[in-house]
C-alpha cells in the first residue's frame, strides 16, 4: 500500500534474512512458534488506516449502546453464562478483510471477538522486523504513535487492574500445547504474568489458588482469560477443581461472557459500507439461489473451525440448530501485497483494550494475516510462501 516501503523491503528481502528473523524469535525462549510467521509486514497507507479506524469506531458504537447487553443476552442462553460479568469487555479483536469494491480498496468486517489475541507477541514481532530491516523504524504498528513502553503499560493496566502481578494469572488449557504459546512466554517476560493450566487451579471455598515456581500456594485475584469454551467443552478428559459457572471471588481480565456477546452473533446488526450482508440462519426467509456467493459460519467457533466455504442447499438444510449459524455474503479480497512472486491477500485484526474506568476502548495495534488461498487461514495456505501471521505498519 505504501510503495516506497514495499520496494525497499522486497529489495532487501532474502530467504536467509527471513530465516534469521525466525531464528531470532526462536532464540528468545529456545522455542519456535508453531504457526507460520509471514515474510513481510503489511505497509498500511494513511487512507486505509483512517478507514480501519472508522470501521472500528462503528463496531464500538454498537457495543457502547445502552441496550447492547439486552441485544446479546440470547448469546449467553445459547452458551454458558458466567457469574460476575463486568460492565464492558477488556479486549476486542476486530477483523477486516482488505477488499475491492467498485474498483476501490475498502476494509470489510469479517468478524469481531470480545477476547484477547496475540497482544504480547505483536509488539515483539515488530522489534524483530526492525532489527533485521532497520528502515522499518520509520513506521509503527501502533495506531496512536505509542512507544513500546506505553503499549506495555496499557496492557499491564488492563490485565492487572492494580492487582499485584503474583495474584494475576494467564489461564489456558494445557498452555504448553497451544499454538499461541509464544504469546504466553512474552507475557511472562514483559509483564511478569504467570501462565496456569485450568487443571492446576485449586479451589477453596469461593477463592482460587495456584502453586508458583517455588511451590508456594498463591491466591488468584484476577484471571487473564485465554480459555476458549469450544475447546474446554470438548476436553471431557480434563479434571478441574472449579467450574466457570461457580460463584467465585475473582476478577476477570476478559470475562468469558464477552466472548459470546461480542462475536459473529452481532454481525447481522451492523449496517454500513464496512459491513457484509449477514443473516442468522434461523432468520433466513429463503435459501439464496447463488449460494456460491455465500459462506456458512458457526457463531461461536474459533480459528475458522466449522466454516463452510462452498455452501450447498443440503448444508443449510442439514443444520438443526439454525440459531447457531450465520450465512454471510462473500467478499472480494484484493491481492494487494506485491510479493517477490505474485500478490497476496490480507486481513487486518485491529486490537483494542478497554480499561475498567474508561468510557470507550483504545485501538492499540494490529495483527495481520497474509494469504494466497481463497480464505485466510492455515488450511487454505498449506505449503505456500509469503503467508501467515505478521504485523501491519503505519506511517508516523
mmCIF file of C-alpha atoms in Angstrom:
data_model
loop_
_atom_site.group_PDB
_atom_site.id
_atom_site.type_symbol
_atom_site.label_atom_id
_atom_site.label_comp_id
_atom_site.label_asym_id
_atom_site.label_seq_id
_atom_site.Cartn_x
_atom_site.Cartn_y
_atom_site.Cartn_z
ATOM 1 C CA UNK A 1 0.000 0.000 0.000
ATOM 2 C CA UNK A 2 2.983 2.341 0.593
ATOM 3 C CA UNK A 3 5.058 1.697 -2.496
ATOM 4 C CA UNK A 4 8.379 3.106 -1.269
ATOM 5 C CA UNK A 5 8.439 0.758 1.729
ATOM 6 C CA UNK A 6 7.252 -2.200 -0.314
ATOM 7 C CA UNK A 7 10.004 -1.656 -2.874
ATOM 8 C CA UNK A 8 12.646 -1.163 -0.185
ATOM 9 C CA UNK A 9 11.567 -4.288 1.689
ATOM 10 C CA UNK A 10 11.442 -6.503 -1.382
ATOM 11 C CA UNK A 11 14.910 -5.311 -2.481
ATOM 12 C CA UNK A 12 16.368 -6.229 0.892
ATOM 13 C CA UNK A 13 14.456 -9.477 1.351
ATOM 14 C CA UNK A 14 16.174 -12.841 1.078
ATOM 15 C CA UNK A 15 15.361 -16.310 2.329
ATOM 16 C CA UNK A 16 18.440 -16.044 4.544
ATOM 17 C CA UNK A 17 17.106 -12.863 6.202
ATOM 18 C CA UNK A 18 13.703 -14.485 6.670
ATOM 19 C CA UNK A 19 15.321 -17.483 8.372
ATOM 20 C CA UNK A 20 17.400 -15.133 10.531
ATOM 21 C CA UNK A 21 14.192 -13.332 11.613
ATOM 22 C CA UNK A 22 12.590 -16.621 12.638
ATOM 23 C CA UNK A 23 15.766 -17.799 14.377
ATOM 24 C CA UNK A 24 15.854 -14.528 16.306
ATOM 25 C CA UNK A 25 12.321 -15.133 17.597
ATOM 26 C CA UNK A 26 13.174 -18.750 18.455
ATOM 27 C CA UNK A 27 16.257 -17.649 20.400
ATOM 28 C CA UNK A 28 14.254 -15.640 22.944
ATOM 29 C CA UNK A 29 12.903 -18.769 24.661
ATOM 30 C CA UNK A 30 14.565 -21.583 22.702
ATOM 31 C CA UNK A 31 11.121 -22.149 21.218
ATOM 32 C CA UNK A 32 9.972 -21.934 17.599
ATOM 33 C CA UNK A 33 6.358 -20.785 17.128
ATOM 34 C CA UNK A 34 4.122 -23.484 15.685
ATOM 35 C CA UNK A 35 2.209 -21.040 13.460
ATOM 36 C CA UNK A 36 3.755 -19.669 10.271
ATOM 37 C CA UNK A 37 5.245 -16.191 10.509
ATOM 38 C CA UNK A 38 4.756 -14.194 7.317
ATOM 39 C CA UNK A 39 7.802 -12.977 5.419
ATOM 40 C CA UNK A 40 6.751 -9.342 5.346
ATOM 41 C CA UNK A 41 4.863 -6.667 7.249
ATOM 42 C CA UNK A 42 1.866 -5.009 5.593
ATOM 43 C CA UNK A 43 2.525 -1.336 4.862
ATOM 44 C CA UNK A 44 -0.767 0.473 5.555
ATOM 45 C CA UNK A 45 -1.445 3.817 3.905
ATOM 46 C CA UNK A 46 -2.977 6.691 5.857
ATOM 47 C CA UNK A 47 -6.177 6.386 3.795
ATOM 48 C CA UNK A 48 -6.597 2.721 4.708
ATOM 49 C CA UNK A 49 -5.656 3.449 8.327
ATOM 50 C CA UNK A 50 -8.457 6.021 8.539
ATOM 51 C CA UNK A 51 -10.927 3.531 7.078
ATOM 52 C CA UNK A 52 -9.888 0.834 9.554
ATOM 53 C CA UNK A 53 -10.306 3.235 12.465
ATOM 54 C CA UNK A 54 -13.688 4.406 11.165
ATOM 55 C CA UNK A 55 -14.855 0.810 10.814
ATOM 56 C CA UNK A 56 -13.644 0.000 14.340
ATOM 57 C CA UNK A 57 -15.440 3.027 15.755
ATOM 58 C CA UNK A 58 -18.711 1.947 14.150
ATOM 59 C CA UNK A 59 -18.386 -1.511 15.741
ATOM 60 C CA UNK A 60 -17.537 0.119 19.069
ATOM 61 C CA UNK A 61 -20.598 2.390 18.795
ATOM 62 C CA UNK A 62 -22.863 -0.671 18.684
ATOM 63 C CA UNK A 63 -21.087 -2.237 21.674
ATOM 64 C CA UNK A 64 -21.415 1.015 23.649
ATOM 65 C CA UNK A 65 -25.157 1.181 23.030
ATOM 66 C CA UNK A 66 -27.061 1.164 26.341
ATOM 67 C CA UNK A 67 -29.172 -1.766 25.091
ATOM 68 C CA UNK A 68 -26.220 -3.886 23.946
ATOM 69 C CA UNK A 69 -26.491 -6.408 26.778
ATOM 70 C CA UNK A 70 -30.224 -6.842 26.138
ATOM 71 C CA UNK A 71 -29.465 -7.287 22.429
ATOM 72 C CA UNK A 72 -26.889 -10.006 23.136
ATOM 73 C CA UNK A 73 -28.408 -11.861 26.117
ATOM 74 C CA UNK A 74 -29.519 -14.590 23.711
ATOM 75 C CA UNK A 75 -25.849 -15.390 23.035
ATOM 76 C CA UNK A 76 -25.457 -16.434 26.690
ATOM 77 C CA UNK A 77 -28.645 -18.501 26.613
ATOM 78 C CA UNK A 78 -27.122 -20.427 23.708
ATOM 79 C CA UNK A 79 -23.840 -20.986 25.563
ATOM 80 C CA UNK A 80 -22.580 -20.517 29.122
ATOM 81 C CA UNK A 81 -23.474 -17.628 31.413
ATOM 82 C CA UNK A 82 -20.575 -16.999 33.801
ATOM 83 C CA UNK A 83 -21.368 -15.022 37.001
ATOM 84 C CA UNK A 84 -19.971 -11.596 37.920
ATOM 85 C CA UNK A 85 -19.886 -10.149 34.440
ATOM 86 C CA UNK A 86 -18.400 -6.645 34.309
ATOM 87 C CA UNK A 87 -19.879 -3.601 32.571
ATOM 88 C CA UNK A 88 -17.796 -3.944 29.412
ATOM 89 C CA UNK A 89 -15.207 -6.162 27.776
ATOM 90 C CA UNK A 90 -11.476 -5.644 28.377
ATOM 91 C CA UNK A 91 -10.408 -6.793 24.916
ATOM 92 C CA UNK A 92 -11.596 -6.684 21.339
ATOM 93 C CA UNK A 93 -10.190 -8.079 18.117
ATOM 94 C CA UNK A 94 -11.864 -6.589 15.034
ATOM 95 C CA UNK A 95 -11.019 -8.405 11.790
ATOM 96 C CA UNK A 96 -11.164 -6.650 8.420
ATOM 97 C CA UNK A 97 -10.502 -8.254 5.057
ATOM 98 C CA UNK A 98 -8.807 -5.818 2.682
ATOM 99 C CA UNK A 99 -11.166 -5.933 -0.267
ATOM 100 C CA UNK A 100 -12.060 -4.295 -3.549
ATOM 101 C CA UNK A 101 -15.449 -2.730 -4.181
ATOM 102 C CA UNK A 102 -16.295 -0.714 -7.270
ATOM 103 C CA UNK A 103 -12.604 -0.535 -8.115
ATOM 104 C CA UNK A 104 -11.599 0.887 -4.727
ATOM 105 C CA UNK A 105 -9.756 -0.576 -1.755
ATOM 106 C CA UNK A 106 -12.005 -0.940 1.288
ATOM 107 C CA UNK A 107 -11.812 -2.901 4.568
ATOM 108 C CA UNK A 108 -14.754 -5.214 5.211
ATOM 109 C CA UNK A 109 -15.545 -6.564 8.663
ATOM 110 C CA UNK A 110 -15.131 -10.335 8.716
ATOM 111 C CA UNK A 111 -15.699 -10.911 12.407
ATOM 112 C CA UNK A 112 -15.253 -9.387 15.854
ATOM 113 C CA UNK A 113 -14.238 -11.028 19.128
ATOM 114 C CA UNK A 114 -14.556 -9.821 22.716
ATOM 115 C CA UNK A 115 -11.448 -11.802 23.545
ATOM 116 C CA UNK A 116 -7.686 -11.176 23.704
ATOM 117 C CA UNK A 117 -5.434 -12.020 20.784
ATOM 118 C CA UNK A 118 -1.628 -12.070 20.498
ATOM 119 C CA UNK A 119 -1.159 -8.747 22.289
ATOM 120 C CA UNK A 120 2.154 -9.822 23.831
ATOM 121 C CA UNK A 121 3.696 -11.208 20.636
ATOM 122 C CA UNK A 122 2.831 -8.488 18.133
ATOM 123 C CA UNK A 123 4.980 -5.688 19.570
ATOM 124 C CA UNK A 124 7.895 -8.119 19.851
ATOM 125 C CA UNK A 125 7.429 -9.214 16.250
ATOM 126 C CA UNK A 126 7.765 -5.561 15.212
ATOM 127 C CA UNK A 127 11.007 -5.258 17.201
ATOM 128 C CA UNK A 128 12.388 -8.301 15.345
ATOM 129 C CA UNK A 129 11.416 -6.878 11.955
ATOM 130 C CA UNK A 130 13.117 -3.572 12.842
ATOM 131 C CA UNK A 131 16.296 -5.391 13.864
ATOM 132 C CA UNK A 132 16.582 -7.140 10.504
ATOM 133 C CA UNK A 133 15.199 -4.256 8.406
ATOM 134 C CA UNK A 134 16.321 -1.076 10.238
ATOM 135 C CA UNK A 135 14.460 1.278 7.861
ATOM 136 C CA UNK A 136 11.202 -0.014 9.376
ATOM 137 C CA UNK A 137 11.916 2.126 12.465
ATOM 138 C CA UNK A 138 10.296 4.962 10.466
ATOM 139 C CA UNK A 139 6.963 3.136 10.868
ATOM 140 C CA UNK A 140 4.834 1.941 13.788
ATOM 141 C CA UNK A 141 2.340 -0.883 14.456
ATOM 142 C CA UNK A 142 0.605 1.367 16.997
ATOM 143 C CA UNK A 143 -2.409 3.413 15.942
ATOM 144 C CA UNK A 144 -1.655 6.427 18.152
ATOM 145 C CA UNK A 145 2.154 6.559 17.834
ATOM 146 C CA UNK A 146 2.664 4.903 21.208
ATOM 147 C CA UNK A 147 6.093 3.860 22.374
ATOM 148 C CA UNK A 148 6.640 0.206 23.190
ATOM 149 C CA UNK A 149 6.776 1.086 26.910
ATOM 150 C CA UNK A 150 3.439 2.931 26.678
ATOM 151 C CA UNK A 151 1.915 -0.035 24.895
ATOM 152 C CA UNK A 152 3.082 -2.460 27.599
ATOM 153 C CA UNK A 153 1.840 -0.112 30.334
ATOM 154 C CA UNK A 154 -1.628 -0.124 28.751
ATOM 155 C CA UNK A 155 -1.631 -3.929 28.618
ATOM 156 C CA UNK A 156 -0.461 -4.183 32.217
ATOM 157 C CA UNK A 157 -3.160 -1.784 33.412
ATOM 158 C CA UNK A 158 -5.893 -3.738 31.628
ATOM 159 C CA UNK A 159 -4.675 -7.197 32.606
ATOM 160 C CA UNK A 160 -3.739 -6.454 36.237
ATOM 161 C CA UNK A 161 -6.232 -3.700 37.199
ATOM 162 C CA UNK A 162 -3.901 -2.578 40.042
ATOM 163 C CA UNK A 163 -3.508 -6.074 41.483
ATOM 164 C CA UNK A 164 -0.082 -7.421 42.379
ATOM 165 C CA UNK A 165 1.253 -9.441 39.437
ATOM 166 C CA UNK A 166 1.685 -12.589 41.506
ATOM 167 C CA UNK A 167 -2.085 -12.571 42.072
ATOM 168 C CA UNK A 168 -2.837 -12.376 38.333
ATOM 169 C CA UNK A 169 -2.587 -15.447 36.083
ATOM 170 C CA UNK A 170 -2.944 -16.127 32.390
ATOM 171 C CA UNK A 171 -5.385 -19.052 32.307
ATOM 172 C CA UNK A 172 -5.370 -21.566 29.455
ATOM 173 C CA UNK A 173 -5.988 -25.244 28.650
ATOM 174 C CA UNK A 174 -2.664 -27.096 28.541
ATOM 175 C CA UNK A 175 -0.808 -23.900 27.589
ATOM 176 C CA UNK A 176 2.330 -25.827 26.648
ATOM 177 C CA UNK A 177 0.380 -27.378 23.732
ATOM 178 C CA UNK A 178 -1.258 -24.203 22.409
ATOM 179 C CA UNK A 179 -0.264 -22.586 19.097
ATOM 180 C CA UNK A 180 -0.266 -19.270 20.976
ATOM 181 C CA UNK A 181 2.404 -20.462 23.431
ATOM 182 C CA UNK A 182 4.934 -17.856 22.222
ATOM 183 C CA UNK A 183 2.495 -15.127 23.317
ATOM 184 C CA UNK A 184 2.410 -16.591 26.833
ATOM 185 C CA UNK A 185 6.218 -16.555 27.012
ATOM 186 C CA UNK A 186 6.333 -12.863 26.122
ATOM 187 C CA UNK A 187 3.542 -12.118 28.593
ATOM 188 C CA UNK A 188 5.651 -13.659 31.366
ATOM 189 C CA UNK A 189 8.860 -11.913 30.260
ATOM 190 C CA UNK A 190 7.422 -8.434 29.570
ATOM 191 C CA UNK A 191 4.607 -8.222 32.125
ATOM 192 C CA UNK A 192 5.556 -10.793 34.759
ATOM 193 C CA UNK A 193 2.258 -12.711 34.467
ATOM 194 C CA UNK A 194 2.383 -16.454 35.185
ATOM 195 C CA UNK A 195 0.634 -18.903 32.862
ATOM 196 C CA UNK A 196 -1.501 -21.514 34.619
ATOM 197 C CA UNK A 197 -3.374 -24.514 33.225
ATOM 198 C CA UNK A 198 -7.052 -24.827 34.185
ATOM 199 C CA UNK A 199 -6.296 -28.212 35.753
ATOM 200 C CA UNK A 200 -3.728 -26.672 38.123
ATOM 201 C CA UNK A 201 -6.142 -24.184 39.691
ATOM 202 C CA UNK A 202 -7.067 -25.001 43.296
ATOM 203 C CA UNK A 203 -10.469 -24.022 44.705
ATOM 204 C CA UNK A 204 -11.002 -23.284 48.395
ATOM 205 C CA UNK A 205 -14.488 -22.003 49.127
ATOM 206 C CA UNK A 206 -15.058 -19.151 46.670
ATOM 207 C CA UNK A 207 -11.347 -18.476 46.192
ATOM 208 C CA UNK A 208 -8.926 -19.822 43.587
ATOM 209 C CA UNK A 209 -5.208 -20.516 44.043
ATOM 210 C CA UNK A 210 -2.188 -21.746 42.088
ATOM 211 C CA UNK A 211 1.258 -23.031 43.068
ATOM 212 C CA UNK A 212 4.125 -20.834 41.878
ATOM 213 C CA UNK A 213 7.590 -21.997 40.781
ATOM 214 C CA UNK A 214 8.738 -22.104 44.432
ATOM 215 C CA UNK A 215 5.836 -24.366 45.344
ATOM 216 C CA UNK A 216 4.062 -21.602 47.276
ATOM 217 C CA UNK A 217 0.262 -21.511 47.116
ATOM 218 C CA UNK A 218 -0.789 -18.082 45.798
ATOM 219 C CA UNK A 219 -4.251 -16.510 45.798
ATOM 220 C CA UNK A 220 -5.644 -15.675 42.350
ATOM 221 C CA UNK A 221 -7.364 -12.289 42.385
ATOM 222 C CA UNK A 222 -7.617 -11.710 38.623
ATOM 223 C CA UNK A 223 -7.660 -14.067 35.627
ATOM 224 C CA UNK A 224 -6.291 -13.071 32.222
ATOM 225 C CA UNK A 225 -8.623 -15.466 30.455
ATOM 226 C CA UNK A 226 -7.399 -17.252 27.323
ATOM 227 C CA UNK A 227 -9.691 -20.287 27.635
ATOM 228 C CA UNK A 228 -11.934 -20.987 24.633
ATOM 229 C CA UNK A 229 -15.110 -22.758 25.742
ATOM 230 C CA UNK A 230 -15.324 -24.676 22.436
ATOM 231 C CA UNK A 231 -12.078 -26.409 23.356
ATOM 232 C CA UNK A 232 -12.917 -26.771 27.044
ATOM 233 C CA UNK A 233 -16.248 -28.444 26.295
ATOM 234 C CA UNK A 234 -14.520 -30.985 24.053
ATOM 235 C CA UNK A 235 -11.909 -31.846 26.680
ATOM 236 C CA UNK A 236 -14.005 -34.171 28.813
ATOM 237 C CA UNK A 237 -10.740 -35.815 29.939
ATOM 238 C CA UNK A 238 -9.716 -32.748 31.947
ATOM 239 C CA UNK A 239 -10.327 -32.720 35.692
ATOM 240 C CA UNK A 240 -10.967 -29.211 37.015
ATOM 241 C CA UNK A 241 -11.220 -28.245 40.667
ATOM 242 C CA UNK A 242 -13.620 -25.426 39.797
ATOM 243 C CA UNK A 243 -16.313 -24.610 37.264
ATOM 244 C CA UNK A 244 -16.527 -21.363 35.312
ATOM 245 C CA UNK A 245 -20.162 -21.047 36.405
ATOM 246 C CA UNK A 246 -19.226 -21.152 40.104
ATOM 247 C CA UNK A 247 -19.706 -18.029 42.224
ATOM 248 C CA UNK A 248 -16.051 -17.075 42.655
ATOM 249 C CA UNK A 249 -14.236 -14.291 44.453
ATOM 250 C CA UNK A 250 -12.150 -13.405 41.402
ATOM 251 C CA UNK A 251 -11.953 -10.697 38.720
ATOM 252 C CA UNK A 252 -11.692 -11.429 35.029
ATOM 253 C CA UNK A 253 -9.431 -9.719 32.517
ATOM 254 C CA UNK A 254 -11.644 -10.696 29.671
ATOM 255 C CA UNK A 255 -14.821 -12.018 31.310
ATOM 256 C CA UNK A 256 -15.890 -15.191 29.441
ATOM 257 C CA UNK A 257 -19.365 -13.806 28.640
ATOM 258 C CA UNK A 258 -17.870 -11.189 26.315
ATOM 259 C CA UNK A 259 -16.524 -13.950 24.067
ATOM 260 C CA UNK A 260 -20.158 -14.771 23.253
ATOM 261 C CA UNK A 261 -21.666 -11.289 23.331
ATOM 262 C CA UNK A 262 -19.021 -9.781 21.041
ATOM 263 C CA UNK A 263 -18.787 -12.407 18.341
ATOM 264 C CA UNK A 264 -20.286 -13.240 14.963
ATOM 265 C CA UNK A 265 -23.578 -13.020 16.878
ATOM 266 C CA UNK A 266 -23.589 -9.207 16.369
ATOM 267 C CA UNK A 267 -22.711 -9.181 12.640
ATOM 268 C CA UNK A 268 -26.358 -9.109 11.459
ATOM 269 C CA UNK A 269 -26.873 -5.892 13.475
ATOM 270 C CA UNK A 270 -24.044 -3.985 11.780
ATOM 271 C CA UNK A 271 -25.009 -1.996 8.695
ATOM 272 C CA UNK A 272 -22.854 0.276 6.559
ATOM 273 C CA UNK A 273 -20.116 0.367 3.966
ATOM 274 C CA UNK A 274 -17.612 -1.611 6.065
ATOM 275 C CA UNK A 275 -20.032 -4.427 6.875
ATOM 276 C CA UNK A 276 -21.080 -7.516 4.940
ATOM 277 C CA UNK A 277 -24.619 -8.774 4.392
ATOM 278 C CA UNK A 278 -25.059 -11.340 7.181
ATOM 279 C CA UNK A 279 -28.167 -13.322 8.170
ATOM 280 C CA UNK A 280 -28.794 -15.541 11.150
ATOM 281 C CA UNK A 281 -29.771 -18.902 9.696
ATOM 282 C CA UNK A 282 -32.887 -19.061 11.876
ATOM 283 C CA UNK A 283 -33.962 -15.705 10.360
ATOM 284 C CA UNK A 284 -33.330 -16.771 6.747
ATOM 285 C CA UNK A 285 -36.612 -16.465 4.816
ATOM 286 C CA UNK A 286 -35.397 -18.429 1.793
ATOM 287 C CA UNK A 287 -32.151 -20.035 0.694
ATOM 288 C CA UNK A 288 -30.417 -17.863 -1.935
ATOM 289 C CA UNK A 289 -30.089 -19.312 -5.432
ATOM 290 C CA UNK A 290 -26.497 -18.036 -5.745
ATOM 291 C CA UNK A 291 -25.027 -19.904 -2.774
ATOM 292 C CA UNK A 292 -21.589 -19.796 -4.386
ATOM 293 C CA UNK A 293 -21.552 -16.136 -3.275
ATOM 294 C CA UNK A 294 -22.031 -17.032 0.409
ATOM 295 C CA UNK A 295 -20.127 -18.644 3.250
ATOM 296 C CA UNK A 296 -21.709 -20.544 6.161
ATOM 297 C CA UNK A 297 -20.243 -19.939 9.632
ATOM 298 C CA UNK A 298 -20.948 -21.177 13.156
ATOM 299 C CA UNK A 299 -21.467 -18.232 15.521
ATOM 300 C CA UNK A 300 -19.087 -19.150 18.301
ATOM 301 C CA UNK A 301 -16.281 -21.176 16.737
ATOM 302 C CA UNK A 302 -12.661 -20.057 16.878
ATOM 303 C CA UNK A 303 -9.849 -20.012 14.299
ATOM 304 C CA UNK A 304 -12.182 -20.736 11.388
ATOM 305 C CA UNK A 305 -13.391 -24.140 12.609
ATOM 306 C CA UNK A 306 -16.696 -25.265 11.130
ATOM 307 C CA UNK A 307 -16.746 -22.705 8.301
ATOM 308 C CA UNK A 308 -18.257 -23.989 5.036
ATOM 309 C CA UNK A 309 -16.816 -22.014 2.134
ATOM 310 C CA UNK A 310 -18.572 -23.858 -0.718
ATOM 311 C CA UNK A 311 -22.118 -23.873 0.641
ATOM 312 C CA UNK A 312 -24.869 -26.113 -0.714
ATOM 313 C CA UNK A 313 -28.592 -26.138 -0.040
ATOM 314 C CA UNK A 314 -28.085 -29.501 1.654
ATOM 315 C CA UNK A 315 -25.517 -27.966 4.054
ATOM 316 C CA UNK A 316 -28.072 -25.430 5.234
ATOM 317 C CA UNK A 317 -30.961 -27.895 5.469
ATOM 318 C CA UNK A 318 -28.818 -30.334 7.458
ATOM 319 C CA UNK A 319 -28.263 -27.832 10.280
ATOM 320 C CA UNK A 320 -30.770 -28.395 13.073
ATOM 321 C CA UNK A 321 -29.607 -25.607 15.433
ATOM 322 C CA UNK A 322 -30.058 -22.797 12.952
ATOM 323 C CA UNK A 323 -29.816 -20.092 15.632
ATOM 324 C CA UNK A 324 -26.122 -21.029 15.973
ATOM 325 C CA UNK A 325 -25.129 -20.273 12.352
ATOM 326 C CA UNK A 326 -24.926 -17.289 10.021
ATOM 327 C CA UNK A 327 -24.971 -17.074 6.234
ATOM 328 C CA UNK A 328 -22.602 -14.338 5.102
ATOM 329 C CA UNK A 329 -22.029 -12.838 1.671
ATOM 330 C CA UNK A 330 -18.548 -13.484 0.335
ATOM 331 C CA UNK A 331 -16.277 -10.525 -0.233
ATOM 332 C CA UNK A 332 -13.671 -9.910 -2.868
ATOM 333 C CA UNK A 333 -10.318 -9.976 -1.085
ATOM 334 C CA UNK A 334 -7.897 -7.841 -3.079
ATOM 335 C CA UNK A 335 -4.426 -9.310 -3.713
ATOM 336 C CA UNK A 336 -2.709 -6.135 -2.574
ATOM 337 C CA UNK A 337 0.793 -7.011 -1.346
ATOM 338 C CA UNK A 338 3.402 -7.428 -4.048
ATOM 339 C CA UNK A 339 5.493 -10.425 -3.028
ATOM 340 C CA UNK A 340 8.688 -11.457 -4.769
ATOM 341 C CA UNK A 341 6.403 -13.661 -6.854
ATOM 342 C CA UNK A 342 2.709 -12.848 -7.190
ATOM 343 C CA UNK A 343 0.368 -10.852 -4.977
ATOM 344 C CA UNK A 344 -1.022 -11.570 -1.528
ATOM 345 C CA UNK A 345 -4.410 -11.138 0.155
ATOM 346 C CA UNK A 346 -4.572 -9.567 3.597
ATOM 347 C CA UNK A 347 -6.702 -9.499 6.722
ATOM 348 C CA UNK A 348 -6.033 -6.928 9.444
ATOM 349 C CA UNK A 349 -7.088 -7.630 13.026
ATOM 350 C CA UNK A 350 -7.311 -4.377 14.946
ATOM 351 C CA UNK A 351 -6.506 -4.996 18.608
ATOM 352 C CA UNK A 352 -8.291 -2.968 21.297
ATOM 353 C CA UNK A 353 -8.130 -2.799 25.074
ATOM 354 C CA UNK A 354 -10.696 -1.251 27.385
ATOM 355 C CA UNK A 355 -9.624 -0.143 30.847
ATOM 356 C CA UNK A 356 -12.173 -0.548 33.622
ATOM 357 C CA UNK A 357 -12.589 3.201 34.201
ATOM 358 C CA UNK A 358 -12.550 4.313 30.542
ATOM 359 C CA UNK A 359 -15.737 5.234 28.695
ATOM 360 C CA UNK A 360 -14.553 3.605 25.464
ATOM 361 C CA UNK A 361 -11.919 1.169 24.186
ATOM 362 C CA UNK A 362 -8.452 2.135 22.947
ATOM 363 C CA UNK A 363 -7.420 0.902 19.493
ATOM 364 C CA UNK A 364 -3.821 -0.125 20.120
ATOM 365 C CA UNK A 365 -2.183 -2.102 17.344
ATOM 366 C CA UNK A 366 -2.887 -4.951 14.952
ATOM 367 C CA UNK A 367 -2.260 -8.488 13.866
ATOM 368 C CA UNK A 368 -2.144 -9.034 10.105
ATOM 369 C CA UNK A 369 -2.579 -12.309 8.251
ATOM 370 C CA UNK A 370 -1.410 -12.998 4.700
ATOM 371 C CA UNK A 371 -2.997 -15.478 2.310
ATOM 372 C CA UNK A 372 -2.616 -16.887 -1.178
ATOM 373 C CA UNK A 373 -5.635 -19.173 -0.702
ATOM 374 C CA UNK A 374 -9.325 -18.466 -1.214
ATOM 375 C CA UNK A 375 -9.651 -17.799 2.522
ATOM 376 C CA UNK A 376 -7.405 -16.539 5.293
ATOM 377 C CA UNK A 377 -6.284 -19.469 7.416
ATOM 378 C CA UNK A 378 -3.773 -22.276 7.641
ATOM 379 C CA UNK A 379 -5.744 -24.945 5.783
ATOM 380 C CA UNK A 380 -6.116 -22.681 2.737
ATOM 381 C CA UNK A 381 -2.400 -21.830 2.642
ATOM 382 C CA UNK A 382 -0.625 -25.145 3.035
ATOM 383 C CA UNK A 383 2.880 -25.257 1.529
ATOM 384 C CA UNK A 384 2.729 -21.627 0.328
ATOM 385 C CA UNK A 385 5.201 -18.818 0.948
ATOM 386 C CA UNK A 386 4.505 -15.200 1.937
ATOM 387 C CA UNK A 387 1.545 -16.297 4.036
ATOM 388 C CA UNK A 388 0.855 -16.461 7.777
ATOM 389 C CA UNK A 389 0.828 -14.083 10.721
ATOM 390 C CA UNK A 390 2.609 -10.736 10.605
ATOM 391 C CA UNK A 391 2.169 -7.068 11.569
ATOM 392 C CA UNK A 392 0.675 -4.072 9.805
ATOM 393 C CA UNK A 393 2.761 -0.868 9.915
ATOM 394 C CA UNK A 394 1.517 2.705 9.793
ATOM 395 C CA UNK A 395 3.315 5.891 8.817
ATOM 396 C CA UNK A 396 4.218 8.043 11.835
#
